[in-house]
Each structure stands twice: as C-alpha cells, then as structure tokens.
PDB file of C-alpha atoms in Angstrom:
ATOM      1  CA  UNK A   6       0.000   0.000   0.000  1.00 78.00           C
ATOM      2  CA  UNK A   7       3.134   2.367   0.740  1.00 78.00           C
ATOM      3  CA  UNK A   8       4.089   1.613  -2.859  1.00 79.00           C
ATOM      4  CA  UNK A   9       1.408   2.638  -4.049  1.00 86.00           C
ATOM      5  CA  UNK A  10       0.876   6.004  -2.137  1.00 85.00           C
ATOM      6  CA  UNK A  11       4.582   6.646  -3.087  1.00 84.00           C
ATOM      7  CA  UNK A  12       3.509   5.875  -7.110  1.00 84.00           C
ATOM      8  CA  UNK A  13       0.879   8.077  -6.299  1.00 88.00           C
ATOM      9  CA  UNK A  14       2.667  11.082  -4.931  1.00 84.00           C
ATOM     10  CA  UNK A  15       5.311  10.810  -7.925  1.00 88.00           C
ATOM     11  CA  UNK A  16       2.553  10.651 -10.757  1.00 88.00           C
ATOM     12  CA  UNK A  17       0.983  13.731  -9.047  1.00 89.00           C
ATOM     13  CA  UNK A  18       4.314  15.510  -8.520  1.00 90.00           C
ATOM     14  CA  UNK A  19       5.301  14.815 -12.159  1.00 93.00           C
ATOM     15  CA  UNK A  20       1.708  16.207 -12.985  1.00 93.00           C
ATOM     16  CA  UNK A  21       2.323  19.644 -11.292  1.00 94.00           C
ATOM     17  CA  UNK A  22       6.118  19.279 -12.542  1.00 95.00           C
ATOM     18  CA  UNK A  23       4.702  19.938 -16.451  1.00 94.00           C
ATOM     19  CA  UNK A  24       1.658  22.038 -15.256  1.00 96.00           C
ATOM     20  CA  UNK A  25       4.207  24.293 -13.546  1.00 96.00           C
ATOM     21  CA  UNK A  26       6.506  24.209 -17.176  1.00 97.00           C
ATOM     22  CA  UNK A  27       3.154  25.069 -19.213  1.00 97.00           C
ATOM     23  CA  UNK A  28       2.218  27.707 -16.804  1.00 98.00           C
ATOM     24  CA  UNK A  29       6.026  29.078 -16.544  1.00 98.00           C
ATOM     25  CA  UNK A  30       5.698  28.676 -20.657  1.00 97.00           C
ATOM     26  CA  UNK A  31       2.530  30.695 -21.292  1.00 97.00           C
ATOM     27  CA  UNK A  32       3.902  33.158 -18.766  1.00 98.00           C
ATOM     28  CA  UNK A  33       6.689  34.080 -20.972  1.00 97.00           C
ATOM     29  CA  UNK A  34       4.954  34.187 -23.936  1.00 97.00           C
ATOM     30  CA  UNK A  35       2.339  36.794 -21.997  1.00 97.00           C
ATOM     31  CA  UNK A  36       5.575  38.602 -21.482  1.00 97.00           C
ATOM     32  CA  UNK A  37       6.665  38.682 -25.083  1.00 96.00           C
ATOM     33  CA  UNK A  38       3.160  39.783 -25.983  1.00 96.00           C
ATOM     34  CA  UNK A  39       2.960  42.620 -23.275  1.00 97.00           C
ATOM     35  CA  UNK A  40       6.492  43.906 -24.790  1.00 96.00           C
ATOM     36  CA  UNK A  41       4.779  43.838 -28.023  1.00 95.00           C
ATOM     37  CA  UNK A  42       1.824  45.613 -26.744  1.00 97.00           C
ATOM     38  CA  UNK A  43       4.236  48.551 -25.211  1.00 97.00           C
ATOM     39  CA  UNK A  44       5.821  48.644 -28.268  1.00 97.00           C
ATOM     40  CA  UNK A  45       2.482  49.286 -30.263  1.00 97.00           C
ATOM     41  CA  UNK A  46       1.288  51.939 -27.490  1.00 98.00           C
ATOM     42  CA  UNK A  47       4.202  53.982 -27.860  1.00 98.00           C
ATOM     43  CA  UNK A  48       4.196  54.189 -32.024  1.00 98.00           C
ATOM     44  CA  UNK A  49       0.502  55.262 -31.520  1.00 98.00           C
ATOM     45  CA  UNK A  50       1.477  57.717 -28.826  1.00 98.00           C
ATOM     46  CA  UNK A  51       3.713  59.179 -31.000  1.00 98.00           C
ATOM     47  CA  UNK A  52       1.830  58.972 -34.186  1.00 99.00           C
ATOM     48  CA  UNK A  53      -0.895  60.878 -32.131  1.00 98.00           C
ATOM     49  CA  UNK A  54       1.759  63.682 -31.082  1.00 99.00           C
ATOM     50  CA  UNK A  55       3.005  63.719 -34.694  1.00 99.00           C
ATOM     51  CA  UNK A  56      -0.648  64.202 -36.394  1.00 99.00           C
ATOM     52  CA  UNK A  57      -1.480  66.655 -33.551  1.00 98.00           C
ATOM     53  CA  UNK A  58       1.425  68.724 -34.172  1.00 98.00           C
ATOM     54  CA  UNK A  59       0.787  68.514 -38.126  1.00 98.00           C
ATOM     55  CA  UNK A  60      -2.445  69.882 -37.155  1.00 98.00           C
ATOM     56  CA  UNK A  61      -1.304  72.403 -35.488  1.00 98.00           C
ATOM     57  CA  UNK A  62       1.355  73.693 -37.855  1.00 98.00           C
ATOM     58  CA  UNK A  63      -1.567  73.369 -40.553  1.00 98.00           C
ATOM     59  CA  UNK A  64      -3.930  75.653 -38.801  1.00 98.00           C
ATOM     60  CA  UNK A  65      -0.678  78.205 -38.450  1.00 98.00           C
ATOM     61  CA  UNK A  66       0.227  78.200 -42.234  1.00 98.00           C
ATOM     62  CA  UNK A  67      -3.836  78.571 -42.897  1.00 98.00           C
ATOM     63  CA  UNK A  68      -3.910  81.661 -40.555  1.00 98.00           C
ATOM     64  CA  UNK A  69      -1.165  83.261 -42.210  1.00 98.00           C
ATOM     65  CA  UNK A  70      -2.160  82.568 -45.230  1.00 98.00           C
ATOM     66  CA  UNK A  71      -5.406  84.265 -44.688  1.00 98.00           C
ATOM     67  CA  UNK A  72      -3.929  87.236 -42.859  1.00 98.00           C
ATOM     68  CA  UNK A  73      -1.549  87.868 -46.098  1.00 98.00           C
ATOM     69  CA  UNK A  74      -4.789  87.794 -48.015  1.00 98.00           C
ATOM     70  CA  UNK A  75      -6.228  90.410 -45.500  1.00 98.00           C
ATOM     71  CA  UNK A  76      -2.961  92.309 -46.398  1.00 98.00           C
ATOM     72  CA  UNK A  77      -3.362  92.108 -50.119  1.00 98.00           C
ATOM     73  CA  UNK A  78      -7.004  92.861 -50.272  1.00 98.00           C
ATOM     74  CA  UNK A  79      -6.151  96.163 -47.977  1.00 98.00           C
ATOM     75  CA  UNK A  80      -3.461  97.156 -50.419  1.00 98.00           C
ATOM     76  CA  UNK A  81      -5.488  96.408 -53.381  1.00 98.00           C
ATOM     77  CA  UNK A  82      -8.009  98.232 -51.965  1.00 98.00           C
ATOM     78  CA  UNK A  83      -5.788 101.819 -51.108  1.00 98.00           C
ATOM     79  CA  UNK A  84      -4.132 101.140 -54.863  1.00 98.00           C
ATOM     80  CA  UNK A  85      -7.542 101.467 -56.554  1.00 98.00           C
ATOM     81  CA  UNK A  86      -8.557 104.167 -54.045  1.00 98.00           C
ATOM     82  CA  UNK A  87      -5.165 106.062 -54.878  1.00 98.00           C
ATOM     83  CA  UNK A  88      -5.922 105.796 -59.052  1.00 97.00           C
ATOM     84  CA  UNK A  89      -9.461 106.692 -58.593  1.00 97.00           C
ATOM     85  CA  UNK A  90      -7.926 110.245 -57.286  1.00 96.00           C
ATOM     86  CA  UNK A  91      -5.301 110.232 -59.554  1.00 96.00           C
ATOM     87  CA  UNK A  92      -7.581 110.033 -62.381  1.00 96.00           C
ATOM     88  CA  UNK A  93      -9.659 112.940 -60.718  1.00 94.00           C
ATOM     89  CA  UNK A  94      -6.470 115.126 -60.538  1.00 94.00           C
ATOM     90  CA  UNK A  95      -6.256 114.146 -64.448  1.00 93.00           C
ATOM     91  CA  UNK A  96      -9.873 114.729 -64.955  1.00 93.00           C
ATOM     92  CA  UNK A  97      -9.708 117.947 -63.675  1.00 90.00           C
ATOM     93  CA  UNK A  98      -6.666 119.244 -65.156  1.00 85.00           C
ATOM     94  CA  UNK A  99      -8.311 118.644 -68.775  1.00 71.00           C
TER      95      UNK A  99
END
C-alpha cells in the first residue's frame, strides 16, 4: 500500500512538474506579448503627437495665409482708391 501512495505522490508531482513548465511557458509568452503591446502603445502615442502637431502647424500656415490675403485685399483696396484720385487730378486738369 506504501508503494502505491509513493507511485501516487510521484505521478501527481510529475503532474504539477509539467503544469508548472506550461504555466512558466505561457507566462513568458504573456511577457513577449505585453512587450509587443508597449511597443504598439508607444508608435501610436507618437503617431498621435506627430498628427497633432501637423495639425497644429496646418492651422498656423492657414492663418497666415489668410492674414496675407487680408494684407493684399487692404493694399489692393488703397491702390484702386489712390488711381481713382489720380484720375480725378487728371480729370480735372483737362
């Protein structure tokens, strides 16, 4: 009967022998995944920071753009103003 508890013990040490491999196995593999995982979070981090910044020199170029425009109209604007009383002056003269 000793025997037989001592069979018993090994088969069920042996058992938790090559559970405890499969567990340490699958633990390491979690690991490699979770350092994958990082690795993803941190490109989309930065390809958030890098689109937000885009965005952000976009809207800089569009407001200069459209306060050169502002500029241009306003000159365009005392131009024709300034012929309009040179052609008077002319207009006159004659």
């Amino acid at each position: 009967a000793l025997v037989s508890i001592n069979a018993s013990l090994m088969d069920v040490n042996q058992s938790n022998m090559v559970a405890s491999e499969k567990i340490i196995a699958g633990n390491e593999h979690l690991m490699d995944l979770n350092v994958g995982v990082n690795a993803l979070l941190a490109l989309m981090k930065k390809n958030s920071e890098f689109n937000e910044e885009m965005e952000n020199k976009k809207t800089e170029q569009l407001k200069v753009i459209i306060d050169r425009q502002e500029s241009y109209f306003h000159e365009q604007y005392k131009f024709k103003k300034k012929m309009k009383q040179i052609v008077e002056v002319l207009t006159n003269e004659n």
